[in-house]
Amino acid sequence: MRRIILGLSMLPMIALAQTLEECQQAAERNYPLIRQYGLIEKTTDLTVANIQKGWLPQISASAQATLQSDVMSWPEQMQSMLTAMGLDLKGLKKDQYRVGIDVQQMVFDGGAIKSQKEIAKRQGDVQSAQTEVMLYSVRKRVNEMYFGLLLLDEQLKLNADLQASLASNEKKLASMLKGGTASESDFNSVKAERLNVVQQATSLQAQRQALARMLSVFCGIEAKAPSKPPREEAFGAAVLPLEGDRGELRPELRAIDAQLRLADVQEKALDAALKPKLGVFAQGYYGYPGYNVFEDMMRRRFSWNGMIGARLSWNIGALYTRKNDKAKLDVQRSALHVQREVFLFNNHLEQIQQNENIERYQKLMADDEEIIALRSSIRKAAESKLAHGIIDVNGLVKEINAENSARVQRSVHEIEMLKEIYDLKYTLGEK
């Protein structure tokens, strides 16, 4: 009946259990930085759309009024001749006015707009990759809290077992006290030890509650019962032994690759800047004077004026800095390659350390079961000796604590080994 009740009481905990992968995915979705992806994508799309508008006609309107110190006029001899003929030609006025529109259409830009679009896209890729790097670090923080919770759960279970063992012996001593075969001090000693263990449980429970709260807030889900990864599954995640340099899946390397691709399109933009540009234009204005100056010299009236044409331009100023600009890009690439090598080197050292730790815990765990079996046998013998008056209560308590300590060590070794395995997965970039 007791087992049935215990099993039913565990059902809510089982239903609320979360795997490490579920917590990691929830944390990534819940982390505020995740919204950065959408912002980067939207900004990139708007930037590309604005650059694409470079192919649309460029329209500008202007208005001006000027007062000149001198204007075009008839030669004095011609003025005299025209006056003699009865014609009064005053010439151009010194105050002039113009309201016009200028329309320009790019026909060939040498690939400049295309290069600018590619640069904008690659810059967006770099920002997304850098955001991914920051989000990936969330997994490491989840690992720390998740395995911390697992360790506290194991310690609470062992604490409960220790309380049960001490309570059982306390009950036996109470019976022996009534029979006169045990002293009250022996009974009080075991009871005091049990209460001490109860206090430890209270402290552990408080730590667990605080850590569970932190993990829940971090992941955005209620983290109550973390599920311990099966040992076989965990070993499948580890790579033992190491086979050359691993870690190519890490987002830090993808961020470096994105920066290298950005440097490539920036170099292509240097080539596009050297090519000539061809465009057509149309200009029109209403004002005085117009294009027909002689007519305006005679009549001094506002008129409509316009022209269309084509314009070929070639700015060779980019040649002056081209060599230095390409050299700067080469230096940038070299720095990125060095950064990549440094990351892989340090990553490989981490893998070596983590694999060594995993092997160490494997060796420790190989002896843990035997130590626990021996300690359990010694504790049972001590209980028998106490019943026959061979040893005192302090000796029994010592053996009970020694057995519990061995079980705690086994749990610590197991949880630490599982954590090292998943830290190795993190180091390798595996999900």
Coordinates of C-alpha atoms in Angstrom, one line a residue:
M1 CA 0.0 0.0 0.0
R2 CA 2.8 2.4 0.9
R3 CA 4.4 1.8 -2.5
I4 CA 1.2 2.5 -4.3
I5 CA 0.8 5.8 -2.4
L6 CA 4.4 6.7 -3.1
G7 CA 3.9 6.0 -6.8
L8 CA 0.8 8.1 -7.0
S9 CA 2.5 11.0 -5.3
M10 CA 5.3 10.9 -7.9
L11 CA 2.9 11.2 -10.8
P12 CA 2.7 15.0 -10.8
M13 CA 6.5 15.2 -10.7
I14 CA 6.8 12.8 -13.6
A15 CA 4.3 14.7 -15.6
L16 CA 6.2 17.9 -15.0
A17 CA 9.7 16.4 -15.8
Q18 CA 11.7 18.2 -18.4
T19 CA 14.7 16.9 -20.3
L20 CA 17.8 19.0 -20.7
E21 CA 17.1 19.5 -24.4
E22 CA 13.6 20.8 -23.6
C23 CA 15.0 23.3 -21.1
Q24 CA 17.7 24.5 -23.6
Q25 CA 15.2 25.0 -26.3
A26 CA 12.8 26.8 -24.0
A27 CA 15.6 29.0 -22.7
E28 CA 16.6 30.0 -26.2
R29 CA 12.9 30.9 -27.1
N30 CA 12.5 32.8 -23.9
Y31 CA 15.8 34.7 -23.9
P32 CA 15.1 38.4 -24.9
L33 CA 17.9 38.3 -27.4
I34 CA 15.9 35.9 -29.6
R35 CA 13.9 38.9 -30.9
Q36 CA 17.1 40.3 -32.3
Y37 CA 16.8 37.8 -35.2
G38 CA 13.5 39.4 -36.4
L39 CA 14.9 42.9 -36.0
I40 CA 18.0 42.1 -38.0
E41 CA 16.0 40.5 -40.8
K42 CA 13.6 43.4 -41.0
T43 CA 16.4 45.9 -41.0
T44 CA 18.3 44.1 -43.7
D45 CA 15.2 43.8 -45.9
L46 CA 14.5 47.6 -45.5
T47 CA 18.1 48.4 -46.3
V48 CA 18.1 46.2 -49.4
A49 CA 14.8 47.7 -50.5
N50 CA 16.2 51.2 -50.2
I51 CA 19.3 50.4 -52.1
Q52 CA 17.2 48.8 -54.9
K53 CA 15.4 52.1 -55.2
G54 CA 18.6 53.4 -56.8
W55 CA 17.2 52.2 -60.1
L56 CA 14.1 54.4 -59.8
P57 CA 14.1 57.8 -61.5
Q58 CA 15.7 60.4 -59.3
I59 CA 13.5 63.5 -59.3
S60 CA 14.4 66.8 -57.9
A61 CA 12.6 70.2 -57.9
S62 CA 14.2 73.6 -57.6
A63 CA 13.3 77.2 -57.5
Q64 CA 15.7 80.2 -57.7
A65 CA 15.7 83.9 -58.0
T66 CA 19.0 85.8 -58.8
L67 CA 20.1 89.4 -59.2
Q68 CA 23.2 89.6 -61.4
S69 CA 25.7 92.4 -61.7
D70 CA 25.7 92.1 -65.4
V71 CA 23.9 90.2 -68.2
M72 CA 24.2 89.4 -71.8
S73 CA 23.5 92.5 -74.0
W74 CA 23.7 93.6 -77.7
P75 CA 27.0 95.0 -78.9
E76 CA 27.0 98.8 -79.0
Q77 CA 27.2 99.0 -82.8
M78 CA 24.4 96.6 -83.3
Q79 CA 22.3 98.4 -80.7
S80 CA 22.8 101.7 -82.6
M81 CA 21.8 100.0 -85.8
L82 CA 18.7 98.4 -84.4
T83 CA 17.7 101.8 -82.8
A84 CA 18.1 103.4 -86.1
M85 CA 15.7 100.8 -87.5
G86 CA 13.1 101.8 -84.9
L87 CA 13.6 98.7 -82.7
D88 CA 13.9 99.2 -78.9
L89 CA 15.7 96.1 -77.5
K90 CA 16.4 96.5 -73.8
G91 CA 18.4 93.3 -73.4
L92 CA 18.2 90.8 -70.5
K93 CA 17.0 91.9 -67.1
K94 CA 19.4 91.5 -64.2
D95 CA 16.8 89.8 -62.0
Q96 CA 16.1 86.3 -63.2
Y97 CA 13.8 83.6 -62.0
R98 CA 13.5 79.8 -62.5
V99 CA 11.2 77.0 -61.2
G100 CA 12.1 73.6 -62.6
I101 CA 12.3 69.8 -62.3
D102 CA 15.3 67.5 -63.0
V103 CA 14.8 63.8 -63.7
Q104 CA 17.7 61.4 -63.9
Q105 CA 17.5 57.6 -64.7
M106 CA 20.4 55.3 -64.2
V107 CA 20.9 52.9 -67.1
F108 CA 24.3 51.3 -66.2
D109 CA 26.0 51.6 -62.8
G110 CA 28.8 49.1 -63.2
G111 CA 27.3 46.8 -60.6
A112 CA 27.5 49.4 -57.8
I113 CA 23.9 48.9 -56.6
K114 CA 24.2 45.1 -56.8
S115 CA 27.4 45.3 -54.7
Q116 CA 25.7 47.5 -52.1
K117 CA 22.8 45.1 -51.8
E118 CA 25.2 42.1 -51.3
I119 CA 27.1 44.1 -48.6
A120 CA 23.9 44.9 -46.8
K121 CA 22.8 41.2 -46.9
R122 CA 26.2 40.0 -45.7
Q123 CA 26.2 42.6 -42.9
G124 CA 22.9 41.2 -41.8
D125 CA 24.4 37.7 -41.9
V126 CA 27.2 38.8 -39.7
Q127 CA 24.8 40.4 -37.1
S128 CA 22.7 37.2 -37.1
A129 CA 25.7 35.0 -36.6
Q130 CA 26.9 37.2 -33.7
T131 CA 23.5 36.9 -32.2
E132 CA 23.6 33.2 -32.6
V133 CA 26.9 33.1 -30.7
M134 CA 25.4 35.0 -27.8
L135 CA 22.3 32.7 -27.8
Y136 CA 24.5 29.6 -27.9
S137 CA 26.0 30.6 -24.6
V138 CA 22.5 30.3 -23.1
R139 CA 22.9 26.5 -23.4
K140 CA 26.0 26.5 -21.1
R141 CA 24.1 28.5 -18.4
V142 CA 21.1 26.0 -18.7
N143 CA 23.6 23.1 -18.2
E144 CA 24.9 24.7 -15.0
M145 CA 21.5 25.2 -13.5
Y146 CA 20.0 21.9 -14.8
F147 CA 22.8 19.6 -13.5
G148 CA 22.9 21.6 -10.2
L149 CA 19.2 20.8 -9.8
L150 CA 19.9 17.1 -10.5
L151 CA 22.6 17.0 -7.9
L152 CA 20.4 18.6 -5.3
D153 CA 17.6 16.1 -6.1
E154 CA 20.1 13.2 -5.6
Q155 CA 21.3 14.7 -2.4
L156 CA 17.7 15.1 -1.1
K157 CA 16.9 11.5 -2.0
L158 CA 19.9 10.3 -0.2
N159 CA 19.1 12.6 2.7
A160 CA 15.6 11.0 2.9
D161 CA 17.2 7.5 2.9
L162 CA 19.6 8.6 5.7
Q163 CA 16.6 10.0 7.7
A164 CA 14.8 6.6 7.2
S165 CA 17.8 4.7 8.4
L166 CA 18.3 6.9 11.4
A167 CA 14.6 6.8 12.2
S168 CA 14.6 3.0 12.0
N169 CA 17.5 2.8 14.5
E170 CA 15.9 5.4 16.6
K171 CA 12.8 3.2 16.8
K172 CA 14.9 0.2 17.7
L173 CA 16.7 2.1 20.4
A174 CA 13.3 3.3 21.8
S175 CA 12.2 -0.3 22.1
M176 CA 15.6 -1.2 23.7
L177 CA 15.2 1.7 26.1
K178 CA 11.9 0.4 27.3
G179 CA 13.5 -3.0 27.7
G180 CA 16.4 -1.6 29.7
T181 CA 19.0 -2.7 27.2
A182 CA 19.9 0.8 25.9
S183 CA 20.5 4.1 27.7
E184 CA 18.5 7.3 27.1
S185 CA 21.7 9.0 26.0
D186 CA 22.1 6.5 23.1
F187 CA 18.5 7.2 22.1
N188 CA 19.0 10.9 22.3
S189 CA 22.2 10.7 20.3
V190 CA 20.5 9.0 17.3
K191 CA 17.6 11.3 17.5
A192 CA 19.8 14.4 17.5
E193 CA 21.7 13.0 14.5
R194 CA 18.4 12.5 12.7
L195 CA 17.3 16.0 13.5
N196 CA 20.6 17.3 12.2
V197 CA 19.9 15.4 8.9
V198 CA 16.4 17.0 8.8
Q199 CA 18.1 20.4 9.0
Q200 CA 20.4 19.5 6.2
A201 CA 17.3 18.6 4.1
T202 CA 15.7 21.9 4.9
S203 CA 18.9 23.7 3.7
L204 CA 19.1 21.5 0.5
Q205 CA 15.4 22.1 -0.2
A206 CA 15.8 25.9 0.1
Q207 CA 18.8 25.8 -2.3
R208 CA 16.8 23.6 -4.7
Q209 CA 13.8 26.0 -4.6
A210 CA 16.0 29.0 -5.4
L211 CA 17.8 27.2 -8.3
A212 CA 14.5 25.8 -9.7
R213 CA 13.1 29.4 -9.6
M214 CA 16.1 30.7 -11.5
L215 CA 15.8 28.0 -14.1
S216 CA 12.1 28.5 -14.5
V217 CA 12.5 32.2 -15.0
F218 CA 15.5 31.7 -17.4
C219 CA 13.6 29.1 -19.5
G220 CA 10.1 30.6 -19.3
I221 CA 8.6 27.3 -18.1
E222 CA 8.0 25.7 -14.7
A223 CA 11.1 23.6 -14.0
K224 CA 10.2 21.3 -11.1
A225 CA 11.6 17.9 -11.9
P226 CA 14.6 17.7 -14.2
S227 CA 15.0 14.3 -15.9
K228 CA 18.4 12.7 -15.5
P229 CA 19.8 11.8 -19.0
P230 CA 20.2 8.0 -19.3
R231 CA 23.9 7.1 -19.0
E232 CA 23.9 5.2 -22.3
E233 CA 22.5 8.2 -24.1
A234 CA 25.0 10.5 -22.5
F235 CA 27.9 8.3 -23.5
G236 CA 26.5 8.4 -27.1
A237 CA 26.8 12.1 -27.0
A238 CA 30.5 12.0 -26.0
V239 CA 33.3 11.6 -28.5
L240 CA 35.9 9.3 -27.1
P241 CA 38.6 9.4 -28.1
L242 CA 39.1 12.6 -29.9
E243 CA 39.7 12.3 -33.6
G244 CA 41.6 15.4 -34.7
D245 CA 40.4 18.9 -34.2
R246 CA 36.6 19.0 -33.7
G247 CA 34.3 21.9 -33.0
E248 CA 33.6 23.0 -36.5
L249 CA 29.9 23.2 -35.7
R250 CA 30.3 26.0 -33.2
P251 CA 28.5 29.3 -34.1
E252 CA 31.7 31.3 -33.4
L253 CA 33.2 29.7 -36.6
R254 CA 30.0 30.5 -38.6
A255 CA 30.3 34.1 -37.4
I256 CA 33.9 34.2 -38.7
D257 CA 32.8 32.7 -42.0
A258 CA 30.1 35.4 -42.3
Q259 CA 32.7 38.1 -41.8
L260 CA 34.9 36.5 -44.5
R261 CA 32.0 36.5 -46.9
L262 CA 31.4 40.2 -46.1
A263 CA 35.0 41.0 -47.0
D264 CA 34.6 39.2 -50.3
V265 CA 31.6 41.3 -51.4
Q266 CA 33.3 44.4 -50.2
E267 CA 36.2 43.6 -52.5
K268 CA 33.8 43.2 -55.4
A269 CA 32.4 46.6 -54.6
L270 CA 35.8 48.1 -55.1
D271 CA 35.8 46.7 -58.7
A272 CA 32.3 48.1 -59.3
A273 CA 33.4 51.6 -58.1
L274 CA 35.9 51.7 -61.0
K275 CA 33.4 51.2 -63.8
P276 CA 31.8 54.0 -65.7
K277 CA 28.2 54.9 -65.2
L278 CA 25.6 55.8 -67.9
G279 CA 22.3 57.6 -67.3
V280 CA 19.7 59.6 -69.1
F281 CA 18.1 62.8 -67.9
A282 CA 15.4 65.3 -68.6
Q283 CA 15.3 68.9 -67.3
G284 CA 12.5 71.4 -67.6
Y285 CA 11.8 74.8 -66.0
Y286 CA 9.5 77.8 -66.2
G287 CA 11.2 81.1 -65.8
Y288 CA 13.1 84.0 -67.3
P289 CA 15.4 83.9 -69.3
G290 CA 14.8 80.8 -71.3
Y291 CA 17.0 78.9 -73.7
N292 CA 16.2 81.3 -76.5
V293 CA 18.2 84.2 -75.1
F294 CA 17.7 86.5 -78.1
E295 CA 13.9 86.2 -77.9
D296 CA 14.1 87.0 -74.2
M297 CA 16.3 90.0 -74.9
M298 CA 13.6 91.4 -77.0
R299 CA 10.4 90.5 -75.1
R300 CA 11.5 89.9 -71.5
R301 CA 8.8 87.2 -70.7
F302 CA 8.6 84.0 -68.8
S303 CA 8.6 80.8 -70.9
W304 CA 8.7 77.0 -70.7
N305 CA 12.0 75.3 -71.4
G306 CA 13.3 71.7 -71.4
M307 CA 16.0 69.3 -72.6
I308 CA 16.7 65.6 -72.6
G309 CA 20.0 63.8 -72.9
A310 CA 22.4 61.1 -71.8
R311 CA 25.3 61.4 -69.5
L312 CA 28.4 59.1 -69.2
S313 CA 30.6 59.6 -66.1
W314 CA 33.7 57.8 -65.0
N315 CA 35.1 58.7 -61.6
I316 CA 38.7 57.5 -61.6
G317 CA 39.3 58.8 -58.0
A318 CA 38.7 55.2 -56.7
L319 CA 42.0 54.3 -58.3
Y320 CA 43.9 56.4 -55.8
T321 CA 42.8 54.4 -52.8
R322 CA 42.1 51.0 -54.4
K323 CA 45.4 49.4 -53.5
N324 CA 45.2 50.4 -49.9
D325 CA 41.5 49.4 -49.6
K326 CA 42.3 45.9 -50.9
A327 CA 45.3 45.7 -48.6
K328 CA 43.0 46.5 -45.6
L329 CA 40.6 43.8 -46.7
D330 CA 43.5 41.3 -46.9
V331 CA 44.6 42.3 -43.4
Q332 CA 41.1 41.8 -42.2
R333 CA 40.9 38.3 -43.7
S334 CA 44.2 37.4 -42.2
A335 CA 43.0 38.6 -38.7
L336 CA 39.9 36.5 -39.1
H337 CA 41.9 33.4 -40.1
V338 CA 44.1 33.9 -37.0
Q339 CA 41.0 34.3 -34.9
R340 CA 39.6 31.0 -36.3
E341 CA 42.9 29.1 -35.6
V342 CA 43.0 30.5 -32.0
F343 CA 39.4 29.5 -31.4
L344 CA 40.0 25.9 -32.7
F345 CA 43.2 25.6 -30.7
N346 CA 41.5 26.6 -27.4
N347 CA 38.5 24.6 -28.3
H348 CA 40.7 21.5 -28.8
L349 CA 42.3 22.1 -25.4
E350 CA 38.8 22.2 -23.8
Q351 CA 37.9 18.9 -25.5
I352 CA 41.0 17.2 -24.1
Q353 CA 40.3 18.5 -20.6
Q354 CA 36.7 17.4 -20.7
N355 CA 37.5 14.0 -22.1
E356 CA 40.1 13.5 -19.3
N357 CA 37.5 14.5 -16.8
I358 CA 35.0 12.0 -18.2
E359 CA 37.5 9.2 -18.1
R360 CA 38.4 10.2 -14.5
Y361 CA 34.8 10.0 -13.4
Q362 CA 34.4 6.7 -15.2
K363 CA 37.2 5.3 -13.1
L364 CA 35.9 6.7 -9.9
M365 CA 32.4 5.3 -10.6
A366 CA 33.9 1.9 -11.2
D367 CA 34.8 1.7 -7.5
D368 CA 31.8 3.6 -6.1
E369 CA 29.5 0.6 -6.2
E370 CA 32.0 -1.7 -4.4
I371 CA 32.6 1.0 -1.8
I372 CA 28.9 1.4 -1.2
A373 CA 28.4 -2.4 -0.9
L374 CA 31.2 -2.6 1.6
R375 CA 29.9 0.4 3.6
S376 CA 26.4 -1.1 3.6
S377 CA 27.7 -4.4 4.9
I378 CA 29.7 -2.6 7.6
R379 CA 26.6 -0.6 8.6
K380 CA 24.4 -3.7 8.9
A381 CA 27.1 -5.3 11.0
A382 CA 27.2 -2.3 13.2
E383 CA 23.5 -2.4 13.7
S384 CA 23.8 -6.1 14.7
K385 CA 26.6 -5.3 17.1
L386 CA 24.6 -2.5 18.7
A387 CA 21.7 -4.9 19.3
H388 CA 24.1 -7.2 21.1
G389 CA 25.8 -4.4 23.0
I390 CA 29.2 -4.9 21.2
I391 CA 29.5 -1.2 20.0
D392 CA 28.1 2.0 21.2
V393 CA 25.7 4.3 19.3
N394 CA 28.4 6.7 18.1
G395 CA 30.0 3.8 16.2
L396 CA 26.8 3.0 14.5
V397 CA 26.1 6.6 13.6
K398 CA 29.6 6.9 12.2
E399 CA 29.0 3.8 9.9
I400 CA 25.6 5.1 8.8
N401 CA 27.2 8.5 7.9
A402 CA 30.0 6.7 6.1
E403 CA 27.6 4.7 4.0
N404 CA 25.6 7.8 3.2
S405 CA 28.8 9.7 2.3
A406 CA 29.7 6.9 -0.2
R407 CA 26.3 7.1 -1.8
V408 CA 26.6 10.9 -2.0
Q409 CA 30.0 10.5 -3.7
R410 CA 28.6 8.1 -6.2
S411 CA 25.8 10.6 -7.1
V412 CA 28.2 13.5 -7.3
H413 CA 30.5 11.5 -9.6
E414 CA 27.6 10.4 -11.8
I415 CA 26.1 13.9 -12.1
E416 CA 29.5 15.5 -12.7
M417 CA 30.3 13.0 -15.4
L418 CA 27.0 13.7 -17.1
K419 CA 27.6 17.4 -16.9
E420 CA 31.1 17.0 -18.4
I421 CA 29.6 14.9 -21.3
Y422 CA 27.1 17.6 -22.1
D423 CA 29.7 20.3 -21.7
L424 CA 31.7 18.4 -24.3
K425 CA 28.7 18.4 -26.6
Y426 CA 28.5 22.2 -26.0
T427 CA 32.2 22.5 -26.8
L428 CA 31.8 20.5 -30.0
G429 CA 28.8 22.5 -31.1
E430 CA 26.5 19.5 -31.1
K431 CA 22.8 19.8 -30.1

